[in-house]
XYZ file of C-alpha atoms in Angstrom:
687
model
C 181.833 -13.142 85.193
C 182.362 -12.564 88.873
C 185.350 -10.276 88.561
C 186.506 -7.358 86.375
C 189.891 -8.454 84.911
C 191.961 -6.716 82.184
C 191.116 -8.067 78.712
C 194.693 -8.890 78.035
C 194.896 -11.141 81.096
C 191.652 -13.101 80.864
C 190.409 -13.295 77.315
C 193.461 -14.832 75.821
C 193.217 -18.608 75.133
C 194.675 -21.158 77.541
C 196.866 -22.439 74.634
C 199.356 -19.680 75.523
C 200.167 -21.529 78.774
C 203.247 -23.705 78.855
C 202.233 -27.366 78.666
C 198.963 -26.879 76.774
C 199.362 -28.810 73.575
C 196.606 -30.226 71.369
C 195.614 -33.063 73.728
C 195.516 -30.851 76.793
C 193.560 -28.153 74.910
C 190.998 -30.790 73.940
C 190.659 -31.979 77.527
C 190.277 -28.397 78.755
C 187.651 -27.665 76.092
C 185.707 -30.684 77.259
C 185.578 -28.912 80.611
C 184.428 -25.742 78.866
C 187.744 -24.083 79.600
C 189.001 -22.005 76.655
C 190.369 -18.786 78.225
C 192.478 -17.828 81.202
C 189.337 -16.602 82.940
C 187.561 -19.978 82.426
C 190.515 -21.635 84.015
C 190.949 -19.514 87.105
C 187.208 -19.633 87.726
C 187.250 -23.452 87.875
C 187.413 -23.981 91.587
C 188.598 -27.105 93.340
C 185.857 -29.269 94.823
C 188.057 -30.113 97.763
C 191.609 -29.809 99.116
C 193.862 -32.532 100.376
C 194.921 -31.507 103.882
C 198.682 -32.173 104.451
C 198.947 -30.202 107.738
C 201.094 -32.129 110.224
C 198.870 -33.434 113.002
C 199.390 -34.777 116.582
C 198.347 -38.473 116.599
C 197.062 -37.972 120.152
C 194.346 -35.699 118.730
C 193.589 -37.740 115.626
C 190.356 -39.910 115.702
C 190.445 -43.485 114.562
C 190.147 -44.022 110.800
C 190.894 -40.357 110.025
C 193.251 -39.372 107.249
C 196.401 -37.838 108.772
C 199.816 -36.440 107.785
C 202.748 -36.949 110.202
C 206.513 -36.654 110.221
C 208.523 -39.433 111.849
C 212.011 -40.962 112.251
C 212.794 -44.472 110.964
C 213.467 -46.661 114.042
C 214.158 -50.117 112.444
C 214.922 -51.853 109.148
C 211.868 -51.951 106.906
C 210.476 -55.416 105.989
C 208.820 -56.473 102.708
C 206.319 -59.294 102.266
C 205.536 -60.305 98.646
C 201.944 -61.329 98.286
C 201.895 -62.492 94.656
C 202.576 -61.076 91.246
C 203.231 -57.340 91.603
C 201.714 -57.248 95.098
C 203.682 -56.518 98.238
C 203.468 -55.052 101.721
C 206.301 -52.918 103.094
C 206.343 -52.182 106.862
C 208.496 -49.885 108.848
C 208.501 -48.523 112.422
C 208.492 -44.734 112.779
C 208.808 -42.597 115.882
C 206.174 -39.792 115.575
C 206.427 -37.534 118.544
C 205.792 -39.825 121.521
C 204.173 -42.556 119.379
C 206.085 -45.586 117.977
C 203.848 -46.633 115.034
C 203.906 -48.862 111.998
C 203.712 -47.366 108.530
C 202.446 -49.799 105.853
C 203.139 -49.269 102.135
C 201.221 -51.509 99.672
C 202.858 -52.389 96.361
C 205.854 -50.101 96.841
C 208.781 -52.483 97.689
C 211.271 -49.902 96.474
C 210.745 -47.666 99.431
C 212.694 -50.254 101.645
C 215.920 -48.992 100.089
C 215.100 -45.357 100.887
C 214.017 -45.712 104.504
C 217.419 -45.865 106.312
C 217.413 -46.043 110.121
C 217.509 -42.551 111.571
C 216.131 -40.859 108.358
C 213.022 -38.777 108.347
C 209.855 -39.526 106.353
C 206.631 -37.548 105.958
C 203.647 -39.815 105.337
C 199.945 -39.393 104.767
C 197.400 -42.142 105.270
C 194.551 -43.632 107.313
C 195.190 -43.877 111.052
C 194.266 -47.094 112.874
C 194.284 -45.892 116.378
C 193.850 -49.316 117.975
C 196.645 -51.090 116.028
C 198.799 -47.923 115.953
C 199.216 -48.262 112.140
C 199.068 -45.756 109.316
C 198.241 -47.200 105.878
C 200.245 -44.865 103.638
C 198.556 -43.261 100.568
C 201.346 -40.693 99.862
C 204.770 -39.956 101.286
C 207.852 -37.681 101.120
C 211.205 -39.131 101.908
C 212.696 -36.492 104.253
C 211.168 -33.642 106.239
C 208.571 -31.267 104.696
C 210.214 -28.439 102.841
C 207.461 -27.152 100.408
C 205.236 -25.784 103.144
C 202.098 -26.521 101.003
C 199.555 -27.903 103.510
C 196.558 -27.821 101.154
C 196.579 -29.323 97.702
C 193.628 -28.550 95.406
C 191.658 -31.357 93.796
C 189.666 -30.562 90.706
C 186.850 -32.347 88.838
C 188.633 -33.156 85.588
C 187.630 -34.615 82.203
C 189.666 -36.064 79.392
C 193.267 -37.157 79.751
C 194.513 -34.195 81.860
C 195.965 -35.080 85.268
C 195.687 -33.265 88.579
C 199.394 -32.370 88.734
C 199.343 -30.921 85.223
C 196.132 -28.958 85.936
C 197.655 -27.473 89.072
C 200.678 -26.282 87.115
C 198.451 -24.633 84.513
C 196.457 -22.968 87.292
C 199.594 -21.623 88.849
C 200.650 -20.062 85.517
C 197.135 -18.621 84.862
C 196.918 -16.996 88.283
C 200.330 -15.423 87.935
C 199.319 -14.067 84.520
C 195.868 -12.725 85.620
C 196.556 -11.200 88.983
C 198.273 -8.162 87.624
C 195.733 -5.308 87.493
C 192.930 -7.433 88.826
C 189.949 -5.183 89.835
C 187.236 -6.060 92.357
C 183.600 -6.343 91.163
C 182.203 -5.923 94.759
C 181.756 -2.368 96.021
C 184.327 -1.448 98.627
C 181.662 -0.830 101.280
C 180.744 -4.502 101.241
C 184.380 -5.611 101.425
C 184.743 -3.373 104.430
C 181.406 -4.155 106.141
C 181.724 -7.925 105.899
C 185.566 -8.028 106.131
C 185.899 -9.843 102.812
C 189.264 -10.364 101.160
C 190.105 -8.863 97.738
C 189.396 -10.858 94.603
C 193.122 -11.263 94.014
C 193.652 -12.888 97.400
C 190.484 -14.897 97.177
C 191.464 -16.406 93.828
C 194.954 -17.238 95.078
C 193.677 -18.745 98.301
C 190.796 -20.702 96.809
C 193.278 -22.612 94.681
C 196.531 -22.563 96.753
C 195.733 -21.568 100.324
C 198.685 -21.050 102.689
C 196.553 -22.294 105.572
C 193.037 -23.375 106.521
C 192.079 -19.848 107.629
C 193.023 -18.367 104.180
C 190.835 -21.045 102.538
C 187.827 -20.150 104.731
C 188.261 -16.439 103.902
C 188.394 -17.114 100.104
C 185.350 -19.312 100.315
C 183.431 -16.717 102.398
C 184.097 -14.013 99.805
C 183.032 -16.154 96.799
C 179.966 -17.454 98.539
C 178.713 -13.900 99.277
C 179.661 -12.735 95.734
C 177.797 -15.575 94.035
C 174.737 -15.121 96.142
C 174.782 -11.381 95.670
C 175.019 -11.619 91.873
C 172.224 -14.182 91.770
C 169.947 -12.135 94.086
C 170.591 -9.040 91.984
C 169.134 -10.996 89.024
C 166.112 -11.929 91.132
C 165.539 -8.373 92.374
C 165.872 -6.839 88.961
C 163.364 -9.364 87.606
C 160.994 -8.415 90.476
C 161.425 -4.729 89.753
C 160.828 -5.254 86.038
C 157.708 -7.292 86.701
C 156.356 -4.708 89.110
C 157.223 -1.505 87.319
C 157.701 -2.196 83.619
C 154.313 -3.826 83.188
C 152.460 -1.381 85.358
C 149.446 -2.656 87.373
C 146.127 -1.648 88.793
C 145.497 -0.249 92.254
C 142.541 -1.977 93.943
C 140.849 0.415 96.268
C 138.877 -2.075 98.257
C 136.386 -1.176 100.989
C 138.103 -1.907 104.256
C 135.007 -1.787 106.378
C 133.187 -4.292 104.084
C 136.243 -6.536 104.197
C 136.339 -6.466 107.925
C 132.679 -7.324 108.044
C 133.277 -10.315 105.784
C 136.179 -11.550 107.912
C 134.044 -11.208 111.101
C 131.335 -13.342 109.444
C 133.583 -16.338 108.952
C 132.705 -19.374 111.160
C 136.248 -19.380 112.680
C 138.914 -17.101 113.909
C 141.815 -16.471 111.600
C 145.254 -17.696 112.937
C 148.025 -15.161 113.476
C 149.780 -16.513 110.326
C 146.656 -16.085 108.259
C 146.167 -12.497 109.455
C 149.785 -11.723 108.565
C 149.335 -13.152 105.042
C 146.029 -11.267 104.557
C 147.763 -7.944 105.544
C 150.625 -8.594 103.118
C 148.232 -9.372 100.230
C 145.985 -6.387 101.013
C 149.011 -4.075 100.920
C 149.833 -5.422 97.462
C 146.290 -4.881 96.279
C 146.374 -1.197 97.206
C 149.824 -0.812 95.630
C 149.797 0.567 92.075
C 152.144 -2.223 91.021
C 151.083 -5.728 89.999
C 151.145 -8.215 92.856
C 153.303 -11.297 92.269
C 153.052 -13.200 95.459
C 153.554 -16.859 96.488
C 151.351 -18.026 99.389
C 152.804 -21.206 100.865
C 151.375 -23.096 103.807
C 151.168 -26.641 105.127
C 148.266 -28.929 104.170
C 145.182 -27.820 106.084
C 146.760 -24.424 107.202
C 143.973 -22.384 105.672
C 145.277 -20.926 102.440
C 141.858 -21.084 100.748
C 140.245 -18.628 103.121
C 143.180 -16.198 102.731
C 142.564 -16.406 98.916
C 138.818 -15.867 99.490
C 139.528 -12.698 101.580
C 141.616 -11.362 98.654
C 138.764 -12.138 96.276
C 136.257 -10.326 98.499
C 138.518 -7.290 98.666
C 138.569 -7.185 94.857
C 134.783 -7.558 94.782
C 134.318 -4.440 96.953
C 136.372 -2.530 94.376
C 134.297 -3.836 91.420
C 136.985 -6.311 90.286
C 136.505 -9.872 88.993
C 138.712 -12.714 90.179
C 139.728 -16.099 88.775
C 140.850 -19.171 90.738
C 142.471 -22.009 88.719
C 142.936 -25.436 90.260
C 144.685 -28.523 88.752
C 141.729 -30.932 88.963
C 137.940 -30.793 88.676
C 137.513 -32.236 92.164
C 139.692 -29.554 93.712
C 137.909 -26.856 91.706
C 134.530 -28.188 92.877
C 135.712 -28.295 96.489
C 136.945 -24.674 96.327
C 133.651 -23.540 94.775
C 131.588 -25.348 97.438
C 133.596 -23.995 100.355
C 133.912 -20.379 99.113
C 130.349 -20.104 98.009
C 129.227 -20.931 101.604
C 131.422 -18.112 102.977
C 130.219 -15.603 100.337
C 126.475 -16.495 100.359
C 125.397 -13.735 102.798
C 127.169 -11.022 100.726
C 125.680 -11.680 97.329
C 128.753 -12.544 95.276
C 128.093 -14.431 92.136
C 130.409 -17.454 91.926
C 130.650 -19.715 88.892
C 132.364 -23.025 88.220
C 133.908 -23.747 84.808
C 135.399 -27.212 84.125
C 135.647 -29.512 81.155
C 132.421 -31.216 82.339
C 130.337 -28.043 81.786
C 129.281 -27.999 78.124
C 126.706 -26.733 75.666
C 124.183 -23.958 76.501
C 125.201 -23.917 80.165
C 128.786 -23.086 79.203
C 127.706 -20.460 76.710
C 125.504 -18.667 79.217
C 128.348 -18.676 81.761
C 130.715 -17.143 79.219
C 128.192 -14.399 78.409
C 127.701 -13.546 82.108
C 131.430 -13.490 82.649
C 132.083 -11.079 79.747
C 129.183 -8.873 81.011
C 130.887 -8.623 84.463
C 127.939 -10.489 86.172
C 130.262 -13.202 87.632
C 132.520 -11.932 90.484
C 134.608 -15.080 90.847
C 135.247 -17.845 88.283
C 136.662 -21.024 89.714
C 137.851 -23.742 87.359
C 140.513 -25.883 85.773
C 142.479 -25.408 82.546
C 139.103 -24.550 81.072
C 139.706 -20.971 82.342
C 142.470 -20.402 79.801
C 140.367 -21.199 76.671
C 140.178 -18.319 74.173
C 136.416 -17.989 74.503
C 136.651 -17.255 78.235
C 136.619 -13.475 78.514
C 136.419 -11.281 81.609
C 135.080 -7.711 81.778
C 137.312 -6.517 84.606
C 139.764 -9.182 85.842
C 141.789 -7.788 88.766
C 143.010 -10.848 90.637
C 144.245 -14.229 89.442
C 144.834 -17.027 91.879
C 146.570 -20.292 90.904
C 146.314 -23.208 93.370
C 149.146 -25.765 93.404
C 150.894 -23.474 90.939
C 153.674 -26.042 90.148
C 151.110 -28.219 88.460
C 150.670 -25.574 85.709
C 153.118 -24.564 83.096
C 154.439 -21.018 82.844
C 152.553 -20.462 79.631
C 149.250 -21.615 81.141
C 149.638 -19.275 84.117
C 150.537 -16.435 81.713
C 147.441 -17.056 79.478
C 145.158 -16.696 82.482
C 146.934 -13.522 83.642
C 146.684 -11.972 80.152
C 142.876 -12.130 80.365
C 143.083 -9.010 82.454
C 145.101 -5.782 82.299
C 148.110 -6.832 84.418
C 145.940 -8.288 87.208
C 147.419 -9.016 90.601
C 148.559 -12.630 90.824
C 148.590 -14.941 93.852
C 150.171 -18.412 93.583
C 149.343 -21.047 96.266
C 151.221 -24.117 97.152
C 150.814 -26.759 99.900
C 154.411 -27.919 99.497
C 156.323 -26.407 102.435
C 159.422 -24.941 100.868
C 162.511 -24.155 103.075
C 163.124 -20.437 103.129
C 166.510 -20.784 101.459
C 164.872 -22.538 98.483
C 161.904 -20.184 98.356
C 164.351 -17.225 98.179
C 166.246 -18.940 95.357
C 163.590 -20.641 93.266
C 160.943 -17.877 93.743
C 163.227 -14.942 94.406
C 161.355 -12.783 91.875
C 158.181 -13.193 93.975
C 157.170 -11.889 97.331
C 156.482 -14.729 99.690
C 153.785 -15.144 102.395
C 154.043 -18.128 104.719
C 151.225 -19.689 106.768
C 153.162 -21.628 109.361
C 150.420 -22.074 111.951
C 147.556 -24.623 112.029
C 143.896 -23.634 112.778
C 142.839 -24.080 116.407
C 141.129 -27.344 117.265
C 142.800 -29.351 114.509
C 143.930 -32.676 115.947
C 147.483 -33.754 115.154
C 147.756 -36.847 112.955
C 149.283 -39.734 114.920
C 152.018 -41.296 112.839
C 153.546 -44.748 113.348
C 156.369 -46.601 111.609
C 156.158 -50.385 111.526
C 157.725 -53.360 109.721
C 156.065 -55.165 106.897
C 155.512 -58.394 108.898
C 152.917 -56.562 110.942
C 150.804 -55.802 107.828
C 147.919 -57.961 109.183
C 147.766 -56.030 112.431
C 147.780 -52.718 110.530
C 144.787 -53.938 108.388
C 143.016 -54.915 111.595
C 143.504 -51.461 113.029
C 142.229 -49.975 109.689
C 139.121 -52.063 110.020
C 138.367 -50.557 113.405
C 138.172 -47.132 111.670
C 135.971 -48.535 108.897
C 133.632 -50.090 111.439
C 133.246 -46.606 113.006
C 132.029 -45.320 109.633
C 135.329 -43.795 108.620
C 137.372 -44.222 105.346
C 140.990 -45.086 104.635
C 143.729 -44.569 102.021
C 146.354 -47.176 101.150
C 149.196 -45.664 99.197
C 151.764 -47.678 96.999
C 154.798 -46.477 95.059
C 154.179 -48.641 91.889
C 151.239 -49.501 89.703
C 152.069 -52.959 88.474
C 154.545 -55.705 89.446
C 158.148 -54.996 88.624
C 160.838 -57.622 88.150
C 163.532 -55.046 89.189
C 161.929 -53.647 92.311
C 160.457 -55.765 95.135
C 157.890 -53.198 96.181
C 154.203 -53.739 96.759
C 152.102 -52.500 93.903
C 148.718 -50.914 93.782
C 146.985 -53.452 91.537
C 148.133 -56.447 93.617
C 147.271 -54.744 96.943
C 143.814 -53.722 95.509
C 143.187 -57.448 94.813
C 144.297 -58.441 98.285
C 142.187 -55.910 100.148
C 139.168 -56.514 97.940
C 139.318 -60.123 99.090
C 139.892 -59.194 102.763
C 136.923 -56.712 102.843
C 134.641 -58.693 100.450
C 130.942 -58.200 101.233
C 131.886 -55.663 104.003
C 133.548 -52.617 102.502
C 134.029 -51.388 98.919
C 137.639 -51.018 97.803
C 138.556 -48.543 95.011
C 141.689 -48.330 92.825
C 143.273 -45.057 91.669
C 146.499 -44.608 89.592
C 147.985 -42.424 86.886
C 147.178 -44.715 84.033
C 143.443 -44.362 84.492
C 141.635 -42.081 82.044
C 140.893 -38.652 83.626
C 137.182 -39.346 83.610
C 137.797 -42.646 85.423
C 139.909 -40.856 88.012
C 137.259 -38.243 88.573
C 134.656 -40.937 89.047
C 136.689 -42.956 91.507
C 137.427 -39.844 93.550
C 133.737 -38.766 93.383
C 132.695 -42.163 94.833
C 135.342 -41.884 97.551
C 134.320 -38.325 98.385
C 130.599 -39.300 98.828
C 131.494 -42.381 100.894
C 130.555 -45.079 98.447
C 134.172 -46.329 98.415
C 135.528 -47.054 101.917
C 139.149 -47.959 101.133
C 141.029 -46.213 98.326
C 144.148 -47.975 97.115
C 146.164 -45.452 95.159
C 149.513 -44.349 93.930
C 150.670 -40.771 94.694
C 148.039 -39.220 92.419
C 146.132 -38.357 95.588
C 149.070 -36.368 96.903
C 147.495 -32.992 96.177
C 144.064 -31.442 96.405
C 141.724 -34.164 97.733
C 139.622 -33.212 100.665
C 137.651 -36.051 102.291
C 137.143 -35.120 105.961
C 135.713 -38.634 106.712
C 139.071 -40.316 105.813
C 140.912 -40.844 109.075
C 143.402 -43.689 108.269
C 146.281 -43.811 105.862
C 148.618 -46.746 105.202
C 151.726 -45.954 103.154
C 153.267 -49.171 101.845
C 156.998 -49.247 101.083
C 157.222 -45.791 102.722
C 161.014 -45.793 102.423
C 160.506 -45.194 98.659
C 159.263 -41.710 99.257
C 161.019 -38.467 100.208
C 159.952 -36.605 103.371
C 158.082 -33.883 101.555
C 156.036 -36.406 99.598
C 155.275 -38.505 102.717
C 154.084 -35.342 104.419
C 151.882 -34.361 101.448
C 150.366 -37.840 101.394
C 149.740 -37.813 105.123
C 147.936 -34.496 104.768
C 145.032 -36.292 102.939
C 143.802 -37.439 106.467
C 143.214 -35.356 109.490
C 140.950 -32.945 107.658
C 137.917 -33.505 109.837
C 137.228 -33.287 113.576
C 138.035 -36.927 114.303
C 141.497 -38.274 115.314
C 143.408 -39.511 112.306
C 146.265 -41.960 111.892
C 149.056 -42.523 109.363
C 150.993 -45.872 109.360
C 154.371 -46.115 107.490
C 155.011 -49.692 106.466
C 158.736 -49.741 105.747
C 162.026 -51.712 106.091
C 164.565 -49.023 105.212
C 168.100 -50.344 104.620
C 169.958 -47.073 104.798
C 170.552 -44.584 107.591
C 168.825 -41.812 105.561
C 165.725 -44.013 105.126
C 165.573 -44.763 108.842
C 165.972 -41.026 109.593
C 163.081 -40.150 107.253
C 160.781 -42.667 108.966
C 161.787 -41.359 112.454
C 161.318 -37.735 111.377
C 157.758 -38.508 110.177
C 156.776 -39.906 113.567
C 158.346 -37.040 115.466
C 156.642 -34.005 113.846
C 153.599 -32.921 111.790
C 155.238 -29.628 110.882
C 155.811 -29.534 107.142
C 158.441 -26.760 107.336
C 160.558 -28.733 109.849
C 160.314 -31.795 107.593
C 161.117 -29.764 104.492
C 164.337 -28.431 106.154
C 165.299 -32.033 107.062
C 164.470 -33.217 103.514
C 166.632 -30.423 102.113
C 169.634 -31.485 104.274
C 169.139 -35.185 103.421
C 168.659 -34.721 99.661
C 170.124 -31.373 98.740
C 168.416 -28.489 96.834
C 168.478 -30.098 93.360
C 166.687 -33.278 94.399
C 164.224 -31.394 96.642
C 162.196 -30.169 93.639
C 163.630 -32.581 91.056
C 166.785 -31.377 89.242
C 165.193 -30.557 85.858
C 162.295 -28.662 87.275
C 163.927 -27.092 90.288
C 164.977 -23.684 88.963
C 167.705 -23.880 91.571
C 170.993 -22.541 90.145
C 174.296 -24.414 90.196
C 176.786 -22.483 92.302
C 180.560 -22.839 92.082
C 181.030 -22.242 95.766
C 177.761 -21.463 97.632
C 175.683 -24.149 99.272
C 172.037 -23.198 99.896
C 171.711 -25.550 102.894
C 174.791 -24.359 104.791
C 175.031 -20.768 103.509
C 171.501 -19.709 104.252
C 172.607 -16.717 106.378
C 174.792 -15.420 103.544
C 171.807 -15.880 101.223
C 169.539 -13.755 103.461
C 172.182 -10.976 103.694
C 172.773 -11.082 99.897
C 169.092 -10.862 99.225
C 168.758 -7.784 101.525
C 171.774 -6.119 99.936
C 170.557 -6.842 96.450
C 167.085 -5.428 97.189
C 168.647 -2.205 98.622
C 170.960 -1.852 95.600
C 168.306 -2.336 92.959
C 165.957 0.144 94.667
C 168.706 2.867 94.884
C 169.606 5.424 92.229
C 173.288 4.856 92.948
C 173.206 1.299 91.625
C 171.963 2.404 88.220
C 174.398 5.333 87.840
C 177.381 4.951 90.227
C 180.909 4.010 89.159
C 181.329 1.611 92.072
C 178.478 -0.568 90.823
C 179.305 -0.465 87.168
C 180.865 -3.943 87.240
C 177.605 -5.361 88.838
C 175.526 -3.750 86.103
C 177.867 -5.163 83.503
C 177.364 -8.614 84.951
C 173.581 -8.298 84.749
C 173.813 -7.138 81.153
C 176.112 -10.004 80.144
C 173.751 -12.493 81.845
C 170.771 -11.135 79.815
C 168.786 -9.942 82.820
C 168.691 -6.313 81.676
C 169.784 -4.145 78.839
C 172.345 -1.433 79.215
C 169.642 1.175 79.743
C 168.272 1.707 83.194
C 164.772 0.370 83.824
C 162.317 3.228 84.281
């Protein structure tokens, strides 16, 4: 509930309203409207604008409402059974126009010369014609410029619903109290809840509608962010944590030993993580950075900090190949410092696995890197202080929790290579702290990206062969595995056959897709990693976690089938070495959105820029996938357009939750009640 309304006004059933019989009640129930509160909190999804406009300022094909005087006798043309076209000349200001009414021959008898008519319809500027969609015979008298339009179910009509809304508002507005503290109403110049409810349904003008929307946007986002901040507070304080007193001098010595200079973004992330480690509360941080931005070394620095304090660490990756790559890379950095690193995957069995488990339980292993094998019951740590999960979205909540529970509330760091726009990060991961690596390491060459049509496939393969002749490797990505009757898109199996023929006796072509057994996938990727396969034809299973620095060419077939974020993730599989890399998008997009995606990919390599564009093109629900997104459905707020309000609401929520006044003050009682009713906290204050 967003407002505190008197029980007598809001909890009574809608059946008390005049006009709500059995059929209407069933229709309302289908829309989950059973009380007066349910009804008044059902906002219109748009308003019909009936403000009188000047035709001189109205663009072609815009919907417009005008008032005009009838200048000539109307004419009617019958076009067949029950079809007709009525036409009349109106003088609207300085414009003599035609008004056209379809299938309304009766209006001819009501449009007398010299009478006034108010009409709404589409304006054809060139022909000086308005095709009428609604009209009033006579001048405007009701003064209602904006008419609400609701998303309705069942047999209930818009006109009936508006009448019920009018009754409900009149009934509820007496004694309506505001849930927002007065200081926020004053600071942000927000209208009262009574005015906002009236104006969101029946605004007297456009300005009132904007004010109502602004108030509800802030209120929705504040209530949501309060939930996120309370969850964060509960995670940090209710569960306790362990302070890791790392040796700062040793940590600096390790960082100085790295074969490269950290970027500014990496240093910022390291500082944020180190502050969390020294904090007595459990770290719960998301580290997000573009493909190749250097998240692994930041994680390694956190591991080394834990090591200097006598703590063990665990790093869980979604695939054996990625786990092996992490182990190989990190072991090289740690070798001069004597850390004991172990790798645990499903492939490690028998006595070797048993010895590893014994060493781990005895505290002889400082860092354990592995796959899901890390969460098996027999894997026990002596002193687990830091848990790192790579590509955290690939693991379920329960899997991440099992690993965390192997220590006493260890600090947790989640890593993702999916650039997430800040608005979505604040919403989907609002209970976490967020570190962003938005800067690429020095010396990394930008991947050159081209968009070309499918008829140039032969030329693209020729360009690919130039890379192969230079000893490099290539990816070819397809959206489907096998031929589909419904979709005319190239498939991996067919393309594998074609390229095997093209490169026969010259280069080995491999095939990778989701239907392969995990062992088969691992073997294909192993052969590609060591260079025995030169061209890998694959579906999107290579999107995450494959590091083959020798791969310098990627062809994405039917690229219009992919979203921007996915295209960028795929492209990130090349450009991981010192050689110039290339990505070719083979696509014939039919829509403007498709063309814009292709153009965007050729214009920038910045994953965060592309993520923002993807968010604007697809919306927040589709950015992650609606079922998995964790993005709430808002009545009024829009995460794309209202990101500034989201930032302000987050700051205000954080300040509230961390203040004593929020938990005890009368002015915030309604906000606390809201959190209790939503199940985020119990009536007692969190200590």
